[in-house]
Amino acid sequence: MEKKKIEHLAIIMDGNGRWAKSKHLPRIMGHHAGVRAVERTVRAARELDIPTVSLYAFSTENWKRPKGEVMGLMGLFRYYMKSKLEDLCKEETHVRFAGDLEALPDDIVEILDDTEKATAKFTERQLVVCLNYGGRKELLDAVNKIVSEGIKPPITEEILRKHFYLPDLPDPDLIIRTSGELRLSNFWLWQSSYSEYYFTDKYWPEFDKNALQEAVKDYYERERRYGNA
Ligand code: IPE
Ligand code: IPE
Ligand code: MG
């Protein structure tokens, strides 16, 4: 059977807090180190010619965390998007966002909007940052949009998909989760129905090009059958 090229690599970046704890550092330092892992990994994915990378950066459930940590994370998103825009343009990457963005602080929404617009001309490669993303929320938002548009049943897969945050996004071929946790935590629920999963015990701040290469190699050794014999 022919091996399917990775069009969309999705990553659940987990373990920043435990990484920091193991080094006797505050959790926020783990998130800072996580940003460096993002940079390395996005670069490595480009070298591997993967056109779409999506990163789970903040879930709809992450608001439950202590206020200080949530504020620290918001500060990091602000800083990252502002300071990395030039690099992302140099790398010719369209940066897009998936999630309920309206619930984020206004100035962040503005930064995200500017980033998306400034990079929209790049069509070869995209980086999707999932912010205030939850698979259940995405499905509910889609259903509510469909109802408010007065669309009558039968609702097809195609209609539902058209109402997702990024309707044109291909489903993830490979989903990597770091830190040894074996769960999806509300990521790409609909889109992951035939994704391949790869779990590693490495904490996200330890993830690098070699780790990505290992995951990709593992993926290419698998056979995707989609229910076929
Ligand atoms: C992932 O690392 C980053 C986010 C969820 C924002 P964690 O912060 O979940 O790290 P652990 O799982 O507590 O180690
Ligand atoms: C998943 O990690 C969310 C992100 C990586 C943004 P969590 O650390 O929030 O997931 P749980 O709570 O361990 O399931
Ligand atoms: Mg975690």
Coordinates of C-alpha atoms and ligand atoms in Angstrom, one line a residue:
M1 CA 0.0 0.0 0.0
E2 CA 1.3 3.4 -0.9
K3 CA 2.4 5.6 2.0
K4 CA 0.5 8.8 2.4
K5 CA 2.7 11.9 2.7
I6 CA 2.2 14.0 5.8
E7 CA 0.1 17.0 4.7
H8 CA -0.8 18.0 8.2
L9 CA 1.2 17.3 11.3
A10 CA -0.6 18.2 14.6
I11 CA 1.1 18.5 17.9
I12 CA -0.2 18.4 21.5
M13 CA 2.7 20.2 23.2
D14 CA 2.5 18.9 26.7
G15 CA 4.8 18.7 29.7
N16 CA 6.1 22.3 30.0
G17 CA 5.1 22.4 33.7
R18 CA 6.7 19.0 34.6
W19 CA 9.9 20.0 32.7
A20 CA 10.2 23.2 34.7
K21 CA 9.5 21.3 38.0
S22 CA 12.2 18.8 37.2
K23 CA 14.6 21.7 37.0
H24 CA 13.2 23.5 40.1
L25 CA 12.0 26.3 37.9
P26 CA 8.6 28.1 38.0
R27 CA 6.1 26.6 35.5
I28 CA 6.2 29.8 33.3
M29 CA 9.8 29.0 32.6
G30 CA 8.6 25.7 31.1
H31 CA 6.3 27.6 28.8
H32 CA 9.2 29.9 27.8
A33 CA 11.3 26.8 27.0
G34 CA 8.3 25.5 25.1
V35 CA 8.4 28.5 22.8
R36 CA 12.0 27.5 21.8
A37 CA 10.8 24.0 21.1
V38 CA 8.1 25.5 18.8
E39 CA 10.8 27.3 16.9
R40 CA 13.0 24.3 16.5
T41 CA 10.1 22.0 15.5
V42 CA 8.5 24.4 13.0
R43 CA 11.9 24.7 11.3
A44 CA 12.4 21.0 11.3
A45 CA 8.9 20.4 9.8
R46 CA 9.8 22.9 7.1
E47 CA 13.0 20.9 6.3
L48 CA 10.9 17.7 6.1
D49 CA 8.6 19.5 3.7
I50 CA 5.4 19.2 5.8
P51 CA 3.1 21.9 4.5
T52 CA 0.7 22.2 7.5
V53 CA 1.6 22.2 11.1
S54 CA -0.9 22.7 13.9
L55 CA 0.0 23.3 17.5
Y56 CA -2.3 23.0 20.5
A57 CA -1.3 26.0 22.5
F58 CA -4.2 26.7 24.8
S59 CA -7.4 24.6 25.3
T60 CA -10.9 25.7 26.3
E61 CA -10.2 23.8 29.5
N62 CA -6.9 25.6 30.3
W63 CA -8.8 28.6 31.7
K64 CA -9.1 26.4 34.9
R65 CA -5.4 27.0 35.6
P66 CA -4.3 29.5 38.3
K67 CA -4.8 33.1 37.1
G68 CA -1.1 33.9 37.2
E69 CA -0.3 31.0 34.8
V70 CA -3.1 31.9 32.4
M71 CA -1.9 35.5 32.4
G72 CA 1.7 34.4 31.8
L73 CA 0.6 32.3 28.9
M74 CA -1.4 35.2 27.4
G75 CA 1.7 37.4 27.8
L76 CA 3.8 34.7 26.0
F77 CA 1.3 34.6 23.0
R78 CA 1.5 38.4 22.8
Y79 CA 5.2 38.4 22.8
Y80 CA 5.7 35.5 20.5
M81 CA 3.3 36.8 17.8
K82 CA 4.8 40.3 17.9
S83 CA 8.4 39.4 18.0
K84 CA 8.3 36.4 15.6
L85 CA 6.3 37.9 12.8
E86 CA 9.4 39.0 10.8
D87 CA 10.9 35.5 11.1
L88 CA 7.6 33.8 10.0
C89 CA 7.5 36.1 7.0
K90 CA 11.0 35.2 6.1
E91 CA 10.1 31.6 6.4
E92 CA 7.1 32.3 4.1
T93 CA 4.6 30.7 6.4
H94 CA 0.9 31.6 6.6
V95 CA 0.1 31.8 10.3
R96 CA -3.6 31.0 11.1
F97 CA -5.5 30.5 14.3
A98 CA -8.2 28.0 15.3
G99 CA -10.4 28.4 18.4
D100 CA -12.9 30.6 20.0
L101 CA -10.7 33.7 19.6
E102 CA -13.3 36.2 20.7
A103 CA -12.9 35.1 24.3
L104 CA -9.2 36.1 24.3
P105 CA -8.1 39.6 25.4
D106 CA -8.9 42.3 22.7
D107 CA -5.3 43.3 22.1
I108 CA -4.3 39.6 21.5
V109 CA -7.2 39.2 19.0
E110 CA -5.9 42.3 17.2
I111 CA -2.3 40.9 17.1
L112 CA -3.6 37.5 15.8
D113 CA -5.6 39.3 13.1
D114 CA -2.6 41.4 12.0
T115 CA -0.3 38.3 12.0
E116 CA -2.8 36.3 9.9
K117 CA -3.3 39.2 7.4
A118 CA 0.5 39.9 7.1
T119 CA 1.2 36.3 6.2
A120 CA -1.8 35.5 4.1
K121 CA 0.2 35.8 0.9
F122 CA 2.2 32.7 1.7
T123 CA 0.4 29.7 0.3
E124 CA 3.0 26.9 0.4
R125 CA 3.2 26.5 4.1
Q126 CA 0.9 27.2 7.1
L127 CA 1.3 27.2 10.8
V128 CA -2.0 26.8 12.7
V129 CA -2.0 27.9 16.3
C130 CA -4.9 26.5 18.3
L131 CA -5.8 29.0 20.9
N132 CA -8.8 28.6 23.2
Y133 CA -9.5 25.6 21.0
G134 CA -11.7 22.7 22.0
G135 CA -13.0 20.0 19.7
R136 CA -16.4 20.0 21.4
K137 CA -16.6 23.8 21.2
E138 CA -15.7 23.7 17.5
L139 CA -18.5 21.2 16.8
L140 CA -21.0 23.1 18.9
D141 CA -20.0 26.5 17.3
A142 CA -20.5 24.8 13.9
V143 CA -23.9 23.4 14.8
N144 CA -25.0 26.8 16.2
K145 CA -23.9 28.6 13.0
I146 CA -25.8 26.1 10.9
V147 CA -28.9 26.6 12.9
S148 CA -28.7 30.3 12.8
E149 CA -28.2 30.3 9.1
G150 CA -31.5 28.4 8.8
I151 CA -29.9 25.5 7.0
K152 CA -32.3 22.6 6.8
P153 CA -31.6 18.9 7.4
P154 CA -30.1 16.6 6.2
I155 CA -26.8 18.2 7.5
T156 CA -24.0 16.5 5.6
E157 CA -20.3 16.1 6.6
E158 CA -19.5 18.7 4.0
I159 CA -21.9 21.3 5.5
L160 CA -20.6 20.7 9.0
R161 CA -17.0 21.0 7.9
K162 CA -17.7 24.3 6.1
H163 CA -18.6 25.7 9.5
F164 CA -15.4 24.7 11.3
Y165 CA -12.9 27.3 12.3
L166 CA -10.6 26.5 9.3
P167 CA -12.8 24.6 6.8
D168 CA -10.1 24.1 4.2
L169 CA -7.6 22.5 6.6
P170 CA -6.8 18.9 5.7
D171 CA -7.3 16.4 8.5
P172 CA -4.2 15.6 10.6
D173 CA -2.2 12.7 9.2
L174 CA -0.1 12.4 12.3
I175 CA -0.8 13.7 15.8
I176 CA 2.2 13.8 18.2
R177 CA 1.7 14.2 22.0
T178 CA 4.7 14.7 24.2
S179 CA 5.1 14.1 28.0
G180 CA 3.8 10.5 28.2
E181 CA 0.1 11.3 28.4
L182 CA -2.0 9.1 26.2
R183 CA -5.0 11.2 25.5
L184 CA -6.4 13.7 23.0
S185 CA -7.6 16.3 25.6
N186 CA -10.3 17.7 23.3
F187 CA -8.0 18.4 20.3
W188 CA -9.2 18.0 16.6
L189 CA -12.0 15.6 17.7
W190 CA -13.8 15.4 14.4
Q191 CA -10.7 15.8 12.2
S192 CA -8.7 13.0 14.0
S193 CA -11.0 10.1 13.2
Y194 CA -8.3 8.5 11.0
S195 CA -5.2 10.2 12.2
E196 CA -2.1 8.2 13.3
Y197 CA -1.0 8.9 16.9
Y198 CA 2.6 9.1 18.1
F199 CA 3.3 9.4 21.8
T200 CA 6.7 10.2 23.4
D201 CA 7.7 10.5 27.0
K202 CA 9.8 13.6 26.2
Y203 CA 8.5 16.8 27.7
W204 CA 7.7 19.4 25.1
P205 CA 10.7 21.7 25.9
E206 CA 13.0 18.7 25.1
F207 CA 11.4 18.0 21.7
D208 CA 13.7 18.7 18.7
K209 CA 14.5 17.8 15.2
N210 CA 15.7 14.3 16.0
A211 CA 12.5 13.6 18.0
L212 CA 10.4 14.8 15.0
Q213 CA 12.4 12.7 12.6
E214 CA 11.7 9.6 14.8
A215 CA 8.0 10.3 14.8
V216 CA 7.9 10.8 11.1
K217 CA 9.9 7.6 10.5
D218 CA 7.4 5.7 12.7
Y219 CA 4.5 7.1 10.7
Y220 CA 5.9 6.0 7.4
E221 CA 6.3 2.5 8.7
R222 CA 2.6 2.2 9.3
E223 CA -0.2 1.1 7.1
R224 CA -3.3 3.2 7.0
R225 CA -6.3 1.2 6.0
Y226 CA -9.3 3.5 6.6
G227 CA -11.5 0.5 7.2
N228 CA -10.4 -1.4 4.2
A229 CA -9.2 -5.0 4.2
Ligands
IPE1 C1 1.6 22.2 28.0 O1 2.3 22.0 29.1 C2 1.3 23.7 27.7 C3 -0.1 24.1 27.9 C4 -1.1 23.3 28.1 C5 -0.4 25.5 27.7 P1 1.6 21.9 30.5 O2 1.5 23.3 31.1 O3 0.3 21.2 30.4 O4 2.6 21.0 31.3 P2 2.3 19.9 32.4 O5 1.4 18.9 31.7 O6 1.7 20.5 33.6 O7 3.6 19.3 32.7
IPE2 C1 -3.5 19.7 26.4 O1 -2.7 19.7 27.5 C2 -3.7 21.1 25.9 C3 -2.6 21.8 25.3 C4 -1.4 21.2 25.0 C5 -2.8 23.2 25.0 P1 -3.2 19.7 29.0 O2 -2.0 19.6 29.9 O3 -4.1 20.9 29.2 O4 -4.1 18.4 29.0 P2 -4.6 17.5 30.2 O5 -5.2 18.4 31.2 O6 -3.4 16.8 30.8 O7 -5.5 16.5 29.6
MG3 MG -0.3 19.2 30.6

